[in-house]
Amino acid sequence: MTDIAIIFADPANWAALAALVTMEVVLGIDNLIFISILTNKLPEQYRARARSIGIGMALGLRLVLLSLVAFIVTLTRPVIDLFGHPLSWRDIILVAGGLFLVWKATKEIHHNVDDAGGEDLFDTKRVGLGFGAAIFQIILLDLVFSIDSIITAVGMTEHVPIMFIAVIAAVAAMMTAAGPLSRFIEKNPTVVMLALAFLFMIGMTLIAEGFGAHVPKGYIYAAMAFSAAVEALNIISRRRRNKG
């Protein structure tokens, strides 16, 4: 019997796989929102390609990191002390990624509330970003989310094959949802502001996690789900008024 057959002969490992797939899909939501917002700023003919490259890079980075799982675990060891807080490489990466998300979300929100005629993120017919710049930013955030994803996986199971299956399943779900999510955002431009608020909140959460303040993910996603439900009611209300 092969090692993989032995692993999956244990029902507990099937439960671990189901839990890990669910967790990886949930963690992938952050990544997917960022990719959808960013690619919608590209010319329409480049959006699908950019989404495919972005999600493909997310899968590639996760699989590469999984192959280096022994090294990834060492990223949790403290390397410097900042303001009395010991920081590991993982913490530094999370803080840097969080700062980038906060900056990006704040910048885009500012463009939408500025009356000075700045770039309008809601106008998806207008080119707001170069293809290369979009891919570069997606790769940066893919790296941050990938490291967080793999360290989460390591904390949930010790079996690398289970991690590989969970990561591939989660990225496949991202690939399936990317197109519909981007089209939904394009048809409902006000959702962009809500998504940017989500990215800002996620960025602040990453910074807090980097400095050792654990924020339960359940609270974050419950708040996102509640806000999304309220916005869904607003969309339904607007459509009914428009029909009337």
mmCIF file of C-alpha atoms in Angstrom:
data_model
loop_
_atom_site.group_PDB
_atom_site.id
_atom_site.type_symbol
_atom_site.label_atom_id
_atom_site.label_comp_id
_atom_site.label_asym_id
_atom_site.label_seq_id
_atom_site.Cartn_x
_atom_site.Cartn_y
_atom_site.Cartn_z
ATOM 1 C CA MET A 1 0.000 0.000 0.000
ATOM 2 C CA THR A 2 1.405 3.426 -0.994
ATOM 3 C CA ASP A 3 1.918 6.259 1.470
ATOM 4 C CA ILE A 4 -1.051 8.181 0.007
ATOM 5 C CA ALA A 5 -3.315 5.124 0.317
ATOM 6 C CA ILE A 6 -2.228 4.721 3.936
ATOM 7 C CA ILE A 7 -2.971 8.389 4.640
ATOM 8 C CA PHE A 8 -6.481 8.209 3.190
ATOM 9 C CA ALA A 9 -7.220 4.891 4.858
ATOM 10 C CA ASP A 10 -7.666 6.922 8.042
ATOM 11 C CA PRO A 11 -11.125 8.606 8.237
ATOM 12 C CA ALA A 12 -9.615 11.379 10.374
ATOM 13 C CA ASN A 13 -7.498 12.449 7.416
ATOM 14 C CA TRP A 14 -10.596 12.724 5.221
ATOM 15 C CA ALA A 15 -12.094 15.025 7.853
ATOM 16 C CA ALA A 16 -8.871 17.031 7.906
ATOM 17 C CA LEU A 17 -8.985 17.313 4.112
ATOM 18 C CA ALA A 18 -12.585 18.568 4.145
ATOM 19 C CA ALA A 19 -11.785 21.129 6.846
ATOM 20 C CA LEU A 20 -8.642 22.271 5.060
ATOM 21 C CA VAL A 21 -10.376 22.623 1.675
ATOM 22 C CA THR A 22 -13.059 24.760 3.336
ATOM 23 C CA MET A 23 -10.441 26.893 5.077
ATOM 24 C CA GLU A 24 -8.392 27.348 1.915
ATOM 25 C CA VAL A 25 -11.476 28.371 -0.086
ATOM 26 C CA VAL A 26 -12.400 30.935 2.566
ATOM 27 C CA LEU A 27 -8.848 32.294 2.675
ATOM 28 C CA GLY A 28 -8.888 32.477 -1.126
ATOM 29 C CA ILE A 29 -11.826 34.914 -1.052
ATOM 30 C CA ASP A 30 -9.471 37.766 -0.081
ATOM 31 C CA ASN A 31 -7.152 36.938 -2.960
ATOM 32 C CA LEU A 32 -10.048 36.660 -5.411
ATOM 33 C CA ILE A 33 -11.613 40.009 -4.460
ATOM 34 C CA PHE A 34 -8.300 41.762 -5.042
ATOM 35 C CA ILE A 35 -7.768 40.044 -8.404
ATOM 36 C CA SER A 36 -11.327 40.845 -9.545
ATOM 37 C CA ILE A 37 -11.079 44.537 -8.653
ATOM 38 C CA LEU A 38 -7.660 44.938 -10.225
ATOM 39 C CA THR A 39 -8.426 43.103 -13.478
ATOM 40 C CA ASN A 40 -11.640 45.082 -13.981
ATOM 41 C CA LYS A 41 -9.425 48.164 -14.436
ATOM 42 C CA LEU A 42 -7.829 46.599 -17.511
ATOM 43 C CA PRO A 43 -9.179 46.834 -21.077
ATOM 44 C CA GLU A 44 -11.934 44.262 -21.466
ATOM 45 C CA GLN A 45 -9.966 42.063 -23.877
ATOM 46 C CA TYR A 46 -7.199 41.561 -21.269
ATOM 47 C CA ARG A 47 -9.297 40.861 -18.177
ATOM 48 C CA ALA A 48 -9.855 37.120 -18.564
ATOM 49 C CA ARG A 49 -6.178 36.597 -19.395
ATOM 50 C CA ALA A 50 -5.050 38.632 -16.380
ATOM 51 C CA ARG A 51 -7.409 36.704 -14.073
ATOM 52 C CA SER A 52 -6.096 33.392 -15.399
ATOM 53 C CA ILE A 53 -2.478 34.485 -14.936
ATOM 54 C CA GLY A 54 -3.180 35.866 -11.463
ATOM 55 C CA ILE A 55 -4.963 32.753 -10.231
ATOM 56 C CA GLY A 56 -2.421 30.519 -11.978
ATOM 57 C CA MET A 57 0.352 32.349 -10.134
ATOM 58 C CA ALA A 58 -1.564 31.865 -6.884
ATOM 59 C CA LEU A 59 -1.634 28.109 -7.522
ATOM 60 C CA GLY A 60 2.020 28.016 -8.612
ATOM 61 C CA LEU A 61 3.227 29.939 -5.571
ATOM 62 C CA ARG A 62 1.237 27.745 -3.195
ATOM 63 C CA LEU A 63 2.570 24.536 -4.752
ATOM 64 C CA VAL A 64 6.150 25.842 -4.702
ATOM 65 C CA LEU A 65 5.775 26.849 -1.066
ATOM 66 C CA LEU A 66 4.295 23.445 -0.244
ATOM 67 C CA SER A 67 7.374 21.790 -1.747
ATOM 68 C CA LEU A 68 9.425 23.978 0.605
ATOM 69 C CA VAL A 69 7.178 23.335 3.590
ATOM 70 C CA ALA A 70 10.103 22.582 5.919
ATOM 71 C CA PHE A 71 11.546 26.007 5.066
ATOM 72 C CA ILE A 72 8.160 27.756 5.366
ATOM 73 C CA VAL A 73 7.813 26.516 8.944
ATOM 74 C CA THR A 74 11.073 28.292 9.833
ATOM 75 C CA LEU A 75 9.506 31.597 8.746
ATOM 76 C CA THR A 76 7.584 31.626 12.025
ATOM 77 C CA ARG A 77 10.761 31.938 14.103
ATOM 78 C CA PRO A 78 11.473 35.480 15.426
ATOM 79 C CA VAL A 79 14.262 37.300 13.584
ATOM 80 C CA ILE A 80 13.960 40.893 14.853
ATOM 81 C CA ASP A 81 12.413 42.799 17.745
ATOM 82 C CA LEU A 82 10.296 45.874 16.909
ATOM 83 C CA PHE A 83 8.680 48.025 19.589
ATOM 84 C CA GLY A 84 9.006 45.140 22.020
ATOM 85 C CA HIS A 85 7.369 42.677 19.634
ATOM 86 C CA PRO A 86 9.443 39.790 18.253
ATOM 87 C CA LEU A 87 8.763 39.500 14.516
ATOM 88 C CA SER A 88 9.346 36.515 12.264
ATOM 89 C CA TRP A 89 9.726 36.638 8.482
ATOM 90 C CA ARG A 90 6.070 35.600 8.233
ATOM 91 C CA ASP A 91 5.087 38.541 10.453
ATOM 92 C CA ILE A 92 7.144 40.944 8.356
ATOM 93 C CA ILE A 93 5.554 39.651 5.146
ATOM 94 C CA LEU A 94 2.054 39.924 6.635
ATOM 95 C CA VAL A 95 2.694 43.486 7.836
ATOM 96 C CA ALA A 96 4.141 44.510 4.458
ATOM 97 C CA GLY A 97 1.229 42.900 2.612
ATOM 98 C CA GLY A 98 -1.273 44.497 4.974
ATOM 99 C CA LEU A 99 0.266 47.930 4.452
ATOM 100 C CA PHE A 100 0.110 47.419 0.696
ATOM 101 C CA LEU A 101 -3.569 46.439 0.868
ATOM 102 C CA VAL A 102 -4.416 49.397 3.116
ATOM 103 C CA TRP A 103 -2.558 51.764 0.765
ATOM 104 C CA LYS A 104 -4.173 50.282 -2.338
ATOM 105 C CA ALA A 105 -7.705 50.301 -0.908
ATOM 106 C CA THR A 106 -7.317 53.832 0.485
ATOM 107 C CA LYS A 107 -5.955 55.090 -2.850
ATOM 108 C CA GLU A 108 -8.847 53.590 -4.816
ATOM 109 C CA ILE A 109 -11.470 54.794 -2.333
ATOM 110 C CA HIS A 110 -9.973 58.293 -2.571
ATOM 111 C CA HIS A 111 -10.282 58.193 -6.362
ATOM 112 C CA ASN A 112 -14.001 57.494 -5.999
ATOM 113 C CA VAL A 113 -14.832 60.211 -3.476
ATOM 114 C CA ASP A 114 -12.555 62.887 -4.967
ATOM 115 C CA ASP A 115 -14.535 65.505 -6.893
ATOM 116 C CA ALA A 116 -11.414 66.789 -8.636
ATOM 117 C CA GLY A 117 -11.996 64.541 -11.639
ATOM 118 C CA GLY A 118 -9.559 61.842 -10.677
ATOM 119 C CA GLU A 119 -9.571 58.317 -12.000
ATOM 120 C CA ASP A 120 -12.929 56.607 -11.583
ATOM 121 C CA LEU A 121 -12.636 52.990 -10.560
ATOM 122 C CA PHE A 122 -16.384 52.531 -11.098
ATOM 123 C CA ASP A 123 -15.944 53.298 -14.794
ATOM 124 C CA THR A 124 -14.920 49.865 -16.050
ATOM 125 C CA LYS A 125 -14.939 51.088 -19.671
ATOM 126 C CA ARG A 126 -11.928 53.262 -18.916
ATOM 127 C CA VAL A 127 -8.393 51.883 -18.781
ATOM 128 C CA GLY A 128 -6.999 52.572 -15.321
ATOM 129 C CA LEU A 129 -4.017 50.246 -15.132
ATOM 130 C CA GLY A 130 -1.400 48.662 -17.365
ATOM 131 C CA PHE A 131 -1.389 44.892 -17.863
ATOM 132 C CA GLY A 132 2.145 44.497 -16.481
ATOM 133 C CA ALA A 133 1.398 46.666 -13.438
ATOM 134 C CA ALA A 134 -1.748 44.659 -12.685
ATOM 135 C CA ILE A 135 0.093 41.331 -12.897
ATOM 136 C CA PHE A 136 2.923 42.654 -10.690
ATOM 137 C CA GLN A 137 0.490 43.779 -7.980
ATOM 138 C CA ILE A 138 -1.421 40.499 -8.181
ATOM 139 C CA ILE A 139 1.825 38.529 -7.758
ATOM 140 C CA LEU A 140 2.780 40.602 -4.696
ATOM 141 C CA LEU A 141 -0.532 39.860 -2.981
ATOM 142 C CA ASP A 142 -0.512 36.249 -4.185
ATOM 143 C CA LEU A 143 2.769 35.817 -2.314
ATOM 144 C CA VAL A 144 1.358 37.247 0.925
ATOM 145 C CA PHE A 145 -1.864 35.219 0.761
ATOM 146 C CA SER A 146 0.031 32.083 -0.306
ATOM 147 C CA ILE A 147 2.370 32.176 2.692
ATOM 148 C CA ASP A 148 -0.570 32.726 5.046
ATOM 149 C CA SER A 149 -2.466 29.896 3.318
ATOM 150 C CA ILE A 150 0.390 27.391 3.543
ATOM 151 C CA ILE A 151 1.185 28.171 7.177
ATOM 152 C CA THR A 152 -2.518 27.680 7.956
ATOM 153 C CA ALA A 153 -2.395 24.331 6.146
ATOM 154 C CA VAL A 154 0.701 23.244 8.095
ATOM 155 C CA GLY A 155 -1.119 24.061 11.319
ATOM 156 C CA MET A 156 -4.078 21.873 10.365
ATOM 157 C CA THR A 157 -2.373 18.716 9.098
ATOM 158 C CA GLU A 158 1.064 17.143 8.882
ATOM 159 C CA HIS A 159 0.379 15.299 5.624
ATOM 160 C CA VAL A 160 1.703 17.132 2.559
ATOM 161 C CA PRO A 161 -0.532 15.222 0.050
ATOM 162 C CA ILE A 162 -3.592 16.506 1.925
ATOM 163 C CA MET A 163 -2.205 20.051 1.706
ATOM 164 C CA PHE A 164 -1.620 19.685 -2.044
ATOM 165 C CA ILE A 165 -5.160 18.420 -2.684
ATOM 166 C CA ALA A 166 -6.710 21.173 -0.535
ATOM 167 C CA VAL A 167 -4.711 23.936 -2.238
ATOM 168 C CA ILE A 168 -5.525 22.675 -5.752
ATOM 169 C CA ALA A 169 -9.231 22.367 -4.861
ATOM 170 C CA ALA A 170 -9.293 25.889 -3.415
ATOM 171 C CA VAL A 171 -7.569 27.435 -6.436
ATOM 172 C CA ALA A 172 -9.921 25.527 -8.765
ATOM 173 C CA ALA A 173 -12.824 27.117 -6.869
ATOM 174 C CA MET A 174 -11.164 30.541 -7.297
ATOM 175 C CA MET A 175 -10.768 29.924 -11.024
ATOM 176 C CA THR A 176 -14.453 28.980 -11.331
ATOM 177 C CA ALA A 177 -15.687 31.972 -9.344
ATOM 178 C CA ALA A 178 -13.327 34.600 -10.820
ATOM 179 C CA GLY A 179 -15.280 35.271 -14.019
ATOM 180 C CA PRO A 180 -18.761 35.498 -12.447
ATOM 181 C CA LEU A 181 -17.442 37.664 -9.582
ATOM 182 C CA SER A 182 -15.718 40.088 -11.961
ATOM 183 C CA ARG A 183 -18.839 40.330 -14.143
ATOM 184 C CA PHE A 184 -20.999 40.912 -11.060
ATOM 185 C CA ILE A 185 -18.706 43.727 -9.937
ATOM 186 C CA GLU A 186 -18.794 45.229 -13.426
ATOM 187 C CA LYS A 187 -22.617 45.150 -13.563
ATOM 188 C CA ASN A 188 -22.940 46.482 -10.003
ATOM 189 C CA PRO A 189 -20.243 49.174 -9.719
ATOM 190 C CA THR A 190 -21.210 50.262 -6.200
ATOM 191 C CA VAL A 191 -20.118 46.831 -4.981
ATOM 192 C CA VAL A 192 -16.542 47.979 -5.692
ATOM 193 C CA MET A 193 -16.652 50.362 -2.721
ATOM 194 C CA LEU A 194 -17.791 47.539 -0.450
ATOM 195 C CA ALA A 195 -15.054 45.267 -1.817
ATOM 196 C CA LEU A 196 -12.458 47.995 -1.250
ATOM 197 C CA ALA A 197 -13.680 48.318 2.327
ATOM 198 C CA PHE A 198 -13.217 44.553 2.678
ATOM 199 C CA LEU A 199 -9.643 44.856 1.358
ATOM 200 C CA PHE A 200 -8.933 47.686 3.803
ATOM 201 C CA MET A 201 -10.244 45.565 6.676
ATOM 202 C CA ILE A 202 -8.233 42.550 5.505
ATOM 203 C CA GLY A 203 -5.117 44.730 5.281
ATOM 204 C CA MET A 204 -5.585 45.950 8.848
ATOM 205 C CA THR A 205 -6.133 42.353 9.960
ATOM 206 C CA LEU A 206 -2.868 41.262 8.302
ATOM 207 C CA ILE A 207 -0.999 44.078 10.062
ATOM 208 C CA ALA A 208 -2.540 43.119 13.410
ATOM 209 C CA GLU A 209 -1.673 39.447 12.834
ATOM 210 C CA GLY A 210 1.888 40.451 11.942
ATOM 211 C CA PHE A 211 2.241 42.217 15.279
ATOM 212 C CA GLY A 212 0.887 39.229 17.181
ATOM 213 C CA ALA A 213 -2.709 40.384 17.737
ATOM 214 C CA HIS A 214 -4.766 37.376 16.682
ATOM 215 C CA VAL A 215 -8.053 38.330 15.030
ATOM 216 C CA PRO A 216 -10.456 35.369 14.706
ATOM 217 C CA LYS A 217 -11.140 34.885 10.992
ATOM 218 C CA GLY A 218 -14.734 33.961 11.757
ATOM 219 C CA TYR A 219 -15.452 37.520 12.936
ATOM 220 C CA ILE A 220 -13.942 38.984 9.783
ATOM 221 C CA TYR A 221 -15.878 36.767 7.395
ATOM 222 C CA ALA A 222 -19.113 37.117 9.369
ATOM 223 C CA ALA A 223 -18.826 40.914 9.047
ATOM 224 C CA MET A 224 -18.104 40.576 5.322
ATOM 225 C CA ALA A 225 -21.078 38.240 4.841
ATOM 226 C CA PHE A 226 -23.413 40.598 6.730
ATOM 227 C CA SER A 227 -22.247 43.620 4.706
ATOM 228 C CA ALA A 228 -22.598 41.681 1.454
ATOM 229 C CA ALA A 229 -26.151 40.662 2.431
ATOM 230 C CA VAL A 230 -27.092 44.295 3.117
ATOM 231 C CA GLU A 231 -25.615 45.369 -0.238
ATOM 232 C CA ALA A 232 -27.531 42.558 -1.961
ATOM 233 C CA LEU A 233 -30.769 43.965 -0.510
ATOM 234 C CA ASN A 234 -29.782 47.428 -1.780
ATOM 235 C CA ILE A 235 -29.160 46.028 -5.280
ATOM 236 C CA ILE A 236 -32.522 44.239 -5.307
ATOM 237 C CA SER A 237 -34.246 47.410 -4.091
ATOM 238 C CA ARG A 238 -32.599 49.572 -6.788
ATOM 239 C CA ARG A 239 -33.529 47.113 -9.554
ATOM 240 C CA ARG A 240 -37.159 47.015 -8.466
ATOM 241 C CA ARG A 241 -37.318 50.815 -8.353
ATOM 242 C CA ASN A 242 -35.772 51.038 -11.811
ATOM 243 C CA LYS A 243 -38.305 48.550 -13.185
ATOM 244 C CA GLY A 244 -41.109 50.553 -11.621
#
